[in-house]
Short mmCIF file of C-alpha atoms in Angstrom, two decimals:
data_model
loop_
_atom_site.label_atom_id
_atom_site.label_comp_id
_atom_site.label_asym_id
_atom_site.label_seq_id
_atom_site.Cartn_x
_atom_site.Cartn_y
_atom_site.Cartn_z
CA UNK Y 1 126.29 184.61 62.40
CA UNK Y 2 129.20 186.93 63.07
CA UNK Y 3 128.76 190.66 63.29
CA UNK Y 4 129.93 192.74 60.35
CA UNK Y 5 131.42 195.67 62.25
CA UNK Y 6 133.67 195.62 65.30
CA UNK Y 7 135.14 198.55 67.17
CA UNK Y 8 138.89 198.90 67.46
CA UNK Y 9 138.57 198.36 71.20
CA UNK Y 10 136.80 195.05 70.60
CA UNK Y 11 139.51 193.96 68.16
CA UNK Y 12 142.31 194.81 70.56
CA UNK Y 13 140.55 193.02 73.41
CA UNK Y 14 140.13 189.94 71.21
CA UNK Y 15 143.85 189.97 70.40
CA UNK Y 16 144.74 190.44 74.07
CA UNK Y 17 142.45 187.54 75.02
CA UNK Y 18 144.22 185.27 72.54
CA UNK Y 19 147.71 186.30 73.61
CA UNK Y 20 147.02 186.18 77.36
CA UNK Y 21 145.05 182.92 77.52
CA UNK Y 22 147.39 179.98 78.26
CA UNK Y 23 147.33 177.46 75.44
CA UNK Y 24 144.64 179.32 73.50
CA UNK Y 25 144.11 178.58 69.82
CA UNK Y 26 142.81 180.90 67.12
CA UNK Y 27 139.91 178.54 66.49
CA UNK Y 28 138.94 178.34 70.17
CA UNK Y 29 139.05 182.10 70.77
CA UNK Y 30 137.20 182.80 67.52
CA UNK Y 31 134.42 180.41 68.53
CA UNK Y 32 134.19 181.97 71.99
CA UNK Y 33 133.84 185.45 70.50
CA UNK Y 34 131.54 184.37 67.67
CA UNK Y 35 133.86 185.58 64.91
CA UNK Y 36 135.50 183.99 61.90
CA UNK Y 37 138.98 182.55 62.36
CA UNK Y 38 140.33 184.48 59.39
CA UNK Y 39 139.10 187.72 60.94
CA UNK Y 40 140.91 186.99 64.20
CA UNK Y 41 144.10 186.16 62.33
CA UNK Y 42 143.85 189.49 60.52
CA UNK Y 43 143.46 191.31 63.84
CA UNK Y 44 146.46 189.48 65.28
CA UNK Y 45 148.58 190.63 62.37
CA UNK Y 46 147.39 194.22 62.84
CA UNK Y 47 147.36 194.52 66.65
CA UNK Y 48 149.35 191.60 67.97
CA UNK Y 49 152.49 191.99 70.09
CA UNK Y 50 154.12 188.84 68.78
CA UNK Y 51 154.00 187.18 72.21
CA UNK Y 52 151.80 184.26 73.16
CA UNK Y 53 151.12 182.66 76.56
CA UNK Y 54 151.89 178.96 76.36
CA UNK Y 55 149.99 176.26 78.25
CA UNK Y 56 152.57 176.36 81.04
CA UNK Y 57 152.14 180.13 81.44
CA UNK Y 58 155.42 181.14 79.78
CA UNK Y 59 155.61 183.74 77.01
CA UNK Y 60 156.56 182.49 73.57
CA UNK Y 61 156.48 183.89 70.07
CA UNK Y 62 153.03 183.88 68.51
CA UNK Y 63 152.78 181.29 65.69
CA UNK Y 64 151.17 183.88 63.44
CA UNK Y 65 153.83 186.46 64.17
CA UNK Y 66 156.46 183.77 63.73
CA UNK Y 67 155.15 183.06 60.26
CA UNK Y 68 155.32 186.73 59.39
CA UNK Y 69 158.80 187.04 60.83
CA UNK Y 70 159.89 183.89 59.05
CA UNK Y 71 158.58 185.25 55.79
CA UNK Y 72 160.45 188.50 56.25
CA UNK Y 73 163.65 186.79 57.45
CA UNK Y 74 163.57 184.16 54.74
CA UNK Y 75 164.79 186.66 52.22
CA UNK Y 76 168.38 185.81 51.33
CA UNK Y 77 170.89 188.55 51.94
CA UNK Y 78 172.85 187.89 48.75
CA UNK Y 79 169.88 187.79 46.31
CA UNK Y 80 170.23 189.52 42.95
CA UNK Y 81 167.87 192.34 41.90
CA UNK Y 82 166.01 189.92 39.62
CA UNK Y 83 165.58 187.44 42.48
CA UNK Y 84 164.41 190.20 44.84
CA UNK Y 85 161.82 191.38 42.27
CA UNK Y 86 160.58 187.81 41.80
CA UNK Y 87 160.28 187.32 45.58
CA UNK Y 88 158.41 190.58 46.07
CA UNK Y 89 156.04 189.74 43.21
CA UNK Y 90 155.32 186.36 44.83
CA UNK Y 91 154.63 188.02 48.20
CA UNK Y 92 152.44 190.61 46.47
CA UNK Y 93 150.47 187.86 44.77
CA UNK Y 94 149.96 186.13 48.14
CA UNK Y 95 148.72 189.38 49.68
CA UNK Y 96 146.32 189.93 46.77
CA UNK Y 97 144.98 186.43 47.22
CA UNK Y 98 144.42 187.06 50.95
CA UNK Y 99 142.71 190.37 50.17
CA UNK Y 100 140.48 188.65 47.64
CA UNK Y 101 139.59 186.03 50.23
CA UNK Y 102 138.67 188.65 52.84
CA UNK Y 103 136.68 190.63 50.28
CA UNK Y 104 134.77 187.51 49.31
CA UNK Y 105 134.02 186.71 52.95
CA UNK Y 106 132.77 190.25 53.53
CA UNK Y 107 130.51 190.05 50.47
CA UNK Y 108 129.11 186.72 51.64
CA UNK Y 109 128.37 188.09 55.12
CA UNK Y 110 126.71 191.18 53.65
CA UNK Y 111 124.43 188.97 51.58
CA UNK Y 112 123.70 186.79 54.59
CA UNK Y 113 122.60 189.69 56.79
CA UNK Y 114 119.08 189.91 55.34
CA UNK Y 115 118.49 186.20 55.96
CA UNK Y 116 118.93 186.44 59.71
CA UNK Y 117 115.98 188.71 60.43
CA UNK Y 118 113.65 185.82 59.61
CA UNK Y 119 112.06 183.32 61.95
CA UNK Y 120 114.12 180.14 62.23
CA UNK Y 121 117.82 181.15 62.26
CA UNK Y 122 119.10 177.67 61.37
CA UNK Y 123 116.71 177.27 58.43
CA UNK Y 124 117.67 180.78 57.28
CA UNK Y 125 121.34 179.73 57.18
CA UNK Y 126 120.54 176.63 55.16
CA UNK Y 127 118.46 178.69 52.75
CA UNK Y 128 121.22 181.27 52.40
CA UNK Y 129 123.75 178.61 51.44
CA UNK Y 130 121.29 177.13 48.93
CA UNK Y 131 120.56 180.51 47.35
CA UNK Y 132 124.26 181.40 46.97
CA UNK Y 133 125.79 178.01 46.21
CA UNK Y 134 125.99 178.83 42.49
CA UNK Y 135 128.11 181.93 43.22
CA UNK Y 136 130.33 180.81 46.09
CA UNK Y 137 131.83 177.54 47.22
CA UNK Y 138 129.51 175.62 49.56
CA UNK Y 139 132.38 174.86 51.93
CA UNK Y 140 133.20 178.56 52.32
CA UNK Y 141 129.52 179.48 52.77
CA UNK Y 142 129.01 176.86 55.48
CA UNK Y 143 132.14 177.97 57.34
CA UNK Y 144 131.09 181.61 57.36
CA UNK Y 145 127.55 180.99 58.58
CA UNK Y 146 128.83 178.30 60.96
CA UNK Y 147 126.88 175.23 59.89
CA UNK Y 148 128.06 171.73 59.06
CA UNK Y 149 128.09 170.80 55.40
CA UNK Y 150 126.57 167.41 56.22
CA UNK Y 151 123.65 169.14 57.94
CA UNK Y 152 123.16 171.42 54.94
CA UNK Y 153 123.12 168.53 52.47
CA UNK Y 154 120.67 166.62 54.70
CA UNK Y 155 118.41 169.68 54.75
CA UNK Y 156 118.73 169.99 50.97
CA UNK Y 157 117.85 166.33 50.49
CA UNK Y 158 114.68 166.73 52.56
CA UNK Y 159 113.45 169.71 50.46
CA UNK Y 160 110.95 167.66 48.35
CA UNK Y 161 109.33 166.25 51.49
CA UNK Y 162 109.03 169.77 52.98
CA UNK Y 163 107.47 171.08 49.79
CA UNK Y 164 104.97 168.22 49.80
CA UNK Y 165 104.01 168.95 53.43
CA UNK Y 166 103.63 172.65 52.63
CA UNK Y 167 101.33 171.82 49.71
CA UNK Y 168 99.26 169.51 51.93
CA UNK Y 169 98.97 172.22 54.58
CA UNK Y 170 97.86 174.75 51.95
CA UNK Y 171 95.16 172.37 50.74
CA UNK Y 172 94.06 171.72 54.33
CA UNK Y 173 93.92 175.48 54.99
CA UNK Y 174 91.45 175.89 52.11
CA UNK Y 175 89.22 173.16 53.56
CA UNK Y 176 89.42 174.77 56.99
CA UNK Y 177 88.42 178.18 55.57
CA UNK Y 178 85.39 176.63 53.87
CA UNK Y 179 84.20 175.07 57.14
CA UNK Y 180 84.99 178.20 59.14
CA UNK Y 181 83.10 180.40 56.66
CA UNK Y 182 79.90 178.47 57.37
CA UNK Y 183 80.23 178.97 61.14
CA UNK Y 184 82.94 181.29 62.42
CA UNK Y 185 82.40 180.23 66.03
CA UNK Y 186 84.09 176.88 65.39
CA UNK Y 187 87.54 176.24 66.80
CA UNK Y 188 90.09 173.55 66.00
CA UNK Y 189 88.30 170.62 67.71
CA UNK Y 190 84.95 171.20 65.98
CA UNK Y 191 86.55 171.94 62.61
CA UNK Y 192 88.60 168.74 62.90
CA UNK Y 193 85.44 166.74 63.55
CA UNK Y 194 83.71 168.39 60.58
CA UNK Y 195 86.62 167.73 58.22
CA UNK Y 196 86.77 164.06 59.21
CA UNK Y 197 82.98 163.76 58.95
CA UNK Y 198 83.14 165.06 55.38
CA UNK Y 199 85.44 162.16 54.48
CA UNK Y 200 82.92 159.60 55.68
CA UNK Y 201 83.40 156.32 57.50
CA UNK Y 202 85.05 154.70 54.49
CA UNK Y 203 88.01 157.11 54.51
CA UNK Y 204 91.42 155.60 55.03
CA UNK Y 205 93.25 156.34 58.24
CA UNK Y 206 95.85 158.41 56.38
CA UNK Y 207 93.20 160.73 54.99
CA UNK Y 208 91.86 161.74 58.38
CA UNK Y 209 93.34 164.84 60.05
CA UNK Y 210 94.58 165.27 63.59
CA UNK Y 211 93.26 168.14 65.71
CA UNK Y 212 96.83 169.23 66.54
CA UNK Y 213 97.62 169.64 62.84
CA UNK Y 214 94.39 171.55 62.27
CA UNK Y 215 95.22 173.85 65.20
CA UNK Y 216 98.73 174.43 63.83
CA UNK Y 217 97.47 175.32 60.35
CA UNK Y 218 94.78 177.59 61.83
CA UNK Y 219 97.38 179.47 63.86
CA UNK Y 220 99.62 179.87 60.81
CA UNK Y 221 96.73 181.15 58.69
CA UNK Y 222 95.25 183.38 61.39
CA UNK Y 223 91.97 181.45 61.54
CA UNK Y 224 90.24 181.27 64.91
CA UNK Y 225 86.81 180.68 66.30
CA UNK Y 226 84.88 183.61 67.68
CA UNK Y 227 85.24 184.13 71.41
CA UNK Y 228 83.33 186.83 73.22
CA UNK Y 229 85.73 188.89 75.26
CA UNK Y 230 85.34 188.21 78.93
CA UNK Y 231 83.94 191.16 80.80
CA UNK Y 232 86.35 192.28 83.47
CA UNK Y 233 84.71 192.89 86.83
CA UNK Y 234 86.47 195.50 88.90
CA UNK Y 235 83.66 195.88 91.45
CA UNK Y 236 83.43 192.65 93.43
CA UNK Y 237 81.04 192.96 96.39
CA UNK Y 238 82.04 191.49 99.71
CA UNK Y 239 78.89 190.34 101.58
CA UNK Y 240 80.67 190.28 104.91
CA UNK Y 241 82.36 193.66 104.44
CA UNK Y 242 81.59 196.89 106.25
CA UNK Y 243 78.89 199.09 104.65
CA UNK Y 244 78.85 202.89 104.75
CA UNK Y 245 76.07 205.40 104.00
CA UNK Y 246 76.02 207.50 100.82
CA UNK Y 247 77.14 210.95 101.96
CA UNK Y 248 77.18 212.49 98.46
CA UNK Y 249 73.80 211.44 97.07
CA UNK Y 250 75.14 212.00 93.53
CA UNK Y 251 76.21 215.54 94.37
CA UNK Y 252 79.77 215.55 93.04
CA UNK Y 253 80.57 219.13 94.00
CA UNK Y 254 82.55 220.71 96.83
CA UNK Y 255 83.02 224.23 98.13
CA UNK Y 256 86.78 223.93 98.44
CA UNK Y 257 89.66 221.55 97.56
CA UNK Y 258 90.45 218.59 99.78
CA UNK Y 259 86.86 218.28 101.01
CA UNK Y 260 85.22 215.53 98.94
CA UNK Y 261 86.81 212.76 96.90
CA UNK Y 262 85.53 209.96 94.68
CA UNK Y 263 87.46 206.91 93.51
CA UNK Y 264 87.17 203.69 91.57
CA UNK Y 265 89.16 200.85 89.98
CA UNK Y 266 89.28 200.35 86.22
CA UNK Y 267 91.02 197.69 84.17
CA UNK Y 268 93.64 198.43 81.50
CA UNK Y 269 93.54 195.64 78.86
CA UNK Y 270 96.79 194.30 77.37
CA UNK Y 271 97.31 192.53 74.05
CA UNK Y 272 98.29 189.24 75.70
CA UNK Y 273 94.86 188.96 77.36
CA UNK Y 274 95.93 190.12 80.81
CA UNK Y 275 95.08 193.40 82.52
CA UNK Y 276 96.60 196.11 84.64
CA UNK Y 277 94.38 197.95 87.14
CA UNK Y 278 94.20 201.66 87.96
CA UNK Y 279 92.83 202.99 91.24
CA UNK Y 280 91.99 206.71 91.46
CA UNK Y 281 91.25 209.41 94.06
CA UNK Y 282 89.58 212.46 92.43
CA UNK Y 283 88.83 215.80 94.12
CA UNK Y 284 85.19 216.83 93.58
CA UNK Y 285 86.01 220.55 93.71
CA UNK Y 286 88.52 220.71 90.85
CA UNK Y 287 88.31 217.19 89.35
CA UNK Y 288 92.02 216.95 90.16
CA UNK Y 289 93.47 213.46 90.33
CA UNK Y 290 94.97 213.76 93.79
CA UNK Y 291 96.26 210.20 93.91
CA UNK Y 292 96.43 207.04 91.86
CA UNK Y 293 98.08 203.63 91.75
CA UNK Y 294 98.63 201.06 89.00
CA UNK Y 295 99.22 197.34 89.52
CA UNK Y 296 98.62 193.93 87.98
CA UNK Y 297 96.17 192.96 90.75
CA UNK Y 298 93.03 194.26 92.52
CA UNK Y 299 94.06 193.59 96.08
CA UNK Y 300 93.48 196.06 98.88
CA UNK Y 301 97.03 197.38 98.53
CA UNK Y 302 96.03 198.94 95.19
CA UNK Y 303 93.41 201.30 96.65
CA UNK Y 304 95.51 201.86 99.76
CA UNK Y 305 98.41 203.07 97.60
CA UNK Y 306 96.10 205.44 95.72
CA UNK Y 307 94.77 206.96 98.97
CA UNK Y 308 98.27 207.27 100.41
CA UNK Y 309 99.36 209.06 97.24
CA UNK Y 310 96.48 211.52 97.66
CA UNK Y 311 97.48 212.12 101.28
CA UNK Y 312 101.04 212.83 100.15
CA UNK Y 313 99.77 215.27 97.50
CA UNK Y 314 97.52 217.15 99.91
CA UNK Y 315 99.72 216.92 102.98
CA UNK Y 316 96.70 215.77 104.98
CA UNK Y 317 93.24 214.29 104.24
CA UNK Y 318 91.88 214.88 107.72
CA UNK Y 319 88.18 215.71 107.61
CA UNK Y 320 87.76 214.72 103.93
CA UNK Y 321 85.07 212.35 102.61
CA UNK Y 322 86.00 209.55 100.22
CA UNK Y 323 83.18 208.08 98.13
CA UNK Y 324 83.37 204.74 96.29
CA UNK Y 325 81.32 201.74 95.22
CA UNK Y 326 80.86 198.58 97.29
CA UNK Y 327 83.94 196.80 95.93
CA UNK Y 328 85.43 194.30 98.34
CA UNK Y 329 88.68 196.26 98.62
CA UNK Y 330 86.83 199.39 99.72
CA UNK Y 331 84.83 197.36 102.25
CA UNK Y 332 87.88 195.65 103.69
CA UNK Y 333 88.99 196.13 107.29
CA UNK Y 334 92.49 197.11 106.15
CA UNK Y 335 91.15 199.97 104.04
CA UNK Y 336 88.84 201.13 106.83
CA UNK Y 337 91.82 201.18 109.19
CA UNK Y 338 93.81 203.31 106.74
CA UNK Y 339 90.90 205.76 106.35
CA UNK Y 340 90.63 206.18 110.13
CA UNK Y 341 94.37 206.70 110.37
CA UNK Y 342 94.24 209.44 107.72
CA UNK Y 343 91.10 211.02 109.15
CA UNK Y 344 88.98 210.14 106.10
CA UNK Y 345 85.25 209.44 106.31
CA UNK Y 346 84.08 206.70 103.95
CA UNK Y 347 80.97 206.97 101.78
CA UNK Y 348 79.45 204.40 99.39
CA UNK Y 349 76.76 204.41 96.74
CA UNK Y 350 74.07 201.78 96.31
CA UNK Y 351 75.05 198.28 95.24
CA UNK Y 352 74.92 197.87 91.45
CA UNK Y 353 74.35 201.56 90.71
CA UNK Y 354 77.13 203.08 88.62
CA UNK Y 355 75.35 206.47 88.66
CA UNK Y 356 76.10 206.79 92.38
CA UNK Y 357 79.79 207.03 91.42
CA UNK Y 358 79.34 208.69 88.04
CA UNK Y 359 82.27 211.12 88.39
CA UNK Y 360 84.82 208.33 88.83
CA UNK Y 361 83.18 206.22 86.08
CA UNK Y 362 83.28 209.19 83.69
CA UNK Y 363 86.94 209.83 84.47
CA UNK Y 364 87.85 206.21 83.68
CA UNK Y 365 85.94 206.27 80.39
CA UNK Y 366 87.58 209.54 79.33
CA UNK Y 367 91.06 208.28 80.13
CA UNK Y 368 90.65 205.08 78.12
CA UNK Y 369 89.03 206.85 75.19
CA UNK Y 370 91.73 209.50 74.89
CA UNK Y 371 94.69 207.18 75.44
CA UNK Y 372 93.56 204.12 73.46
CA UNK Y 373 91.55 206.07 70.86
CA UNK Y 374 90.78 203.45 68.15
CA UNK Y 375 92.89 200.68 69.71
CA UNK Y 376 91.24 197.91 71.72
CA UNK Y 377 94.12 197.42 74.13
CA UNK Y 378 97.71 198.30 74.90
CA UNK Y 379 100.46 196.34 73.17
CA UNK Y 380 102.34 195.50 76.37
CA UNK Y 381 102.57 196.37 80.06
CA UNK Y 382 105.43 198.86 79.74
CA UNK Y 383 103.68 200.81 76.98
CA UNK Y 384 100.48 200.86 79.03
CA UNK Y 385 102.19 202.17 82.14
CA UNK Y 386 104.04 204.86 80.21
CA UNK Y 387 101.03 206.14 78.26
CA UNK Y 388 98.66 206.10 81.22
CA UNK Y 389 101.20 207.84 83.44
CA UNK Y 390 101.75 210.56 80.85
CA UNK Y 391 98.00 211.14 80.42
CA UNK Y 392 97.33 211.27 84.17
CA UNK Y 393 100.05 213.85 84.74
CA UNK Y 394 98.93 215.96 81.80
CA UNK Y 395 95.31 215.66 82.95
CA UNK Y 396 96.19 217.58 86.11
CA UNK Y 397 98.59 220.11 84.62
CA UNK Y 398 97.82 220.57 80.91
CA UNK Y 399 94.44 219.15 79.89
CA UNK Y 400 91.72 221.80 79.91
CA UNK Y 401 88.64 220.60 81.78
CA UNK Y 402 85.18 221.93 80.99
CA UNK Y 403 84.26 221.77 84.69
CA UNK Y 404 87.22 224.04 85.46
CA UNK Y 405 86.10 226.64 82.90
CA UNK Y 406 88.52 225.04 80.45
CA UNK Y 407 91.57 225.36 82.65
CA UNK Y 408 93.61 222.44 84.01
CA UNK Y 409 92.58 221.20 87.48
CA UNK Y 410 95.80 222.36 89.13
CA UNK Y 411 95.40 225.86 87.69
CA UNK Y 412 91.76 225.90 88.80
CA UNK Y 413 92.82 225.15 92.37
CA UNK Y 414 95.48 227.83 92.15
CA UNK Y 415 92.73 230.30 91.32
CA UNK Y 416 90.81 229.23 94.40
CA UNK Y 417 93.90 229.74 96.56
CA UNK Y 418 94.37 233.21 95.10
CA UNK Y 419 90.85 234.25 96.15
CA UNK Y 420 91.68 233.40 99.77
CA UNK Y 421 94.63 235.78 99.92
CA UNK Y 422 93.85 239.09 101.68
CA UNK Y 423 93.86 242.17 99.50
CA UNK Y 424 97.07 244.19 99.59
#
């Protein structure tokens, strides 16, 4: 469907395109731009130069402008006042008719606008023509919404069959609900078998239902079998990976910043069933999130990026301890190489003990609780990234932490720095 409003720049560009395209027709240019031919003709009358590029590239008079010129030059020079009045009245009547036509087209398009926010655009156009056929001419309606009249009449003829199918689907939906109410764990295949079993062996072939039709009706009605949400494992042990001793022993404190860190990976669930993953590096002294990384995978690069971000924040991690669980990414050779390069000593809790990394686990739980609140997941990846990023930044700079005597972690570290300054 054509737009209702066009800028003056768009109109002038449309006119220029028509006049500068060799051999162009009003119909062809209108179709290319997705506008009504009458609208383009109106623009040509208002903005046109009167010149048109012919197929051979030469400039000629525009047919539309020629008509206008012919109309104005057709007036006889020796007409009487009565003849001149009659001619002007005829021209005025023609202009009123054209204005009425344009007004009618605008009214039709205004009515059509609400139909095109629905699902199937083509069906919406057919329905619009059907709903307004008593008010406007079907030919005009079809032209404005750009459908063939033959297609519209074929759609109209098939209406009884569509209504019958809709009624059959509604009846099937009621049968499906009855079966589903008895056992909500059943999906389309089991419900199909139950429905056909209810008919018995003597049922005719036409009475039996196909599992694809049952699945389609269930989707349309929002009926689905219960499925326990798969638990996402973010800690995947690597039997052949390097093991490190627990240097913290559940003591998540430090005497100064940049001394001890903990980290973990948590999943961020999305509405489409997929996940993003967040890796963290948290300072034990101030609970500051020194580094983090978000990705759609749990490869070693994820935790490497988080540790590199922490190194960039601190300037150097030399001499610091980093504590984690026994996830395969933390046990990998690539991560061990990065730790040695940055001067970081690795530490790991016992296998299967979340308490040995309780600080990182608590951070992840707090973040999800405060960002998601009552929601089960994020609507999409972009929303997830934006909301998590905003919370992580505010966590460091704005969110008051009970551990930090209800000051933000960054401010808490600033207080530590201030105590190191010599008295004036």
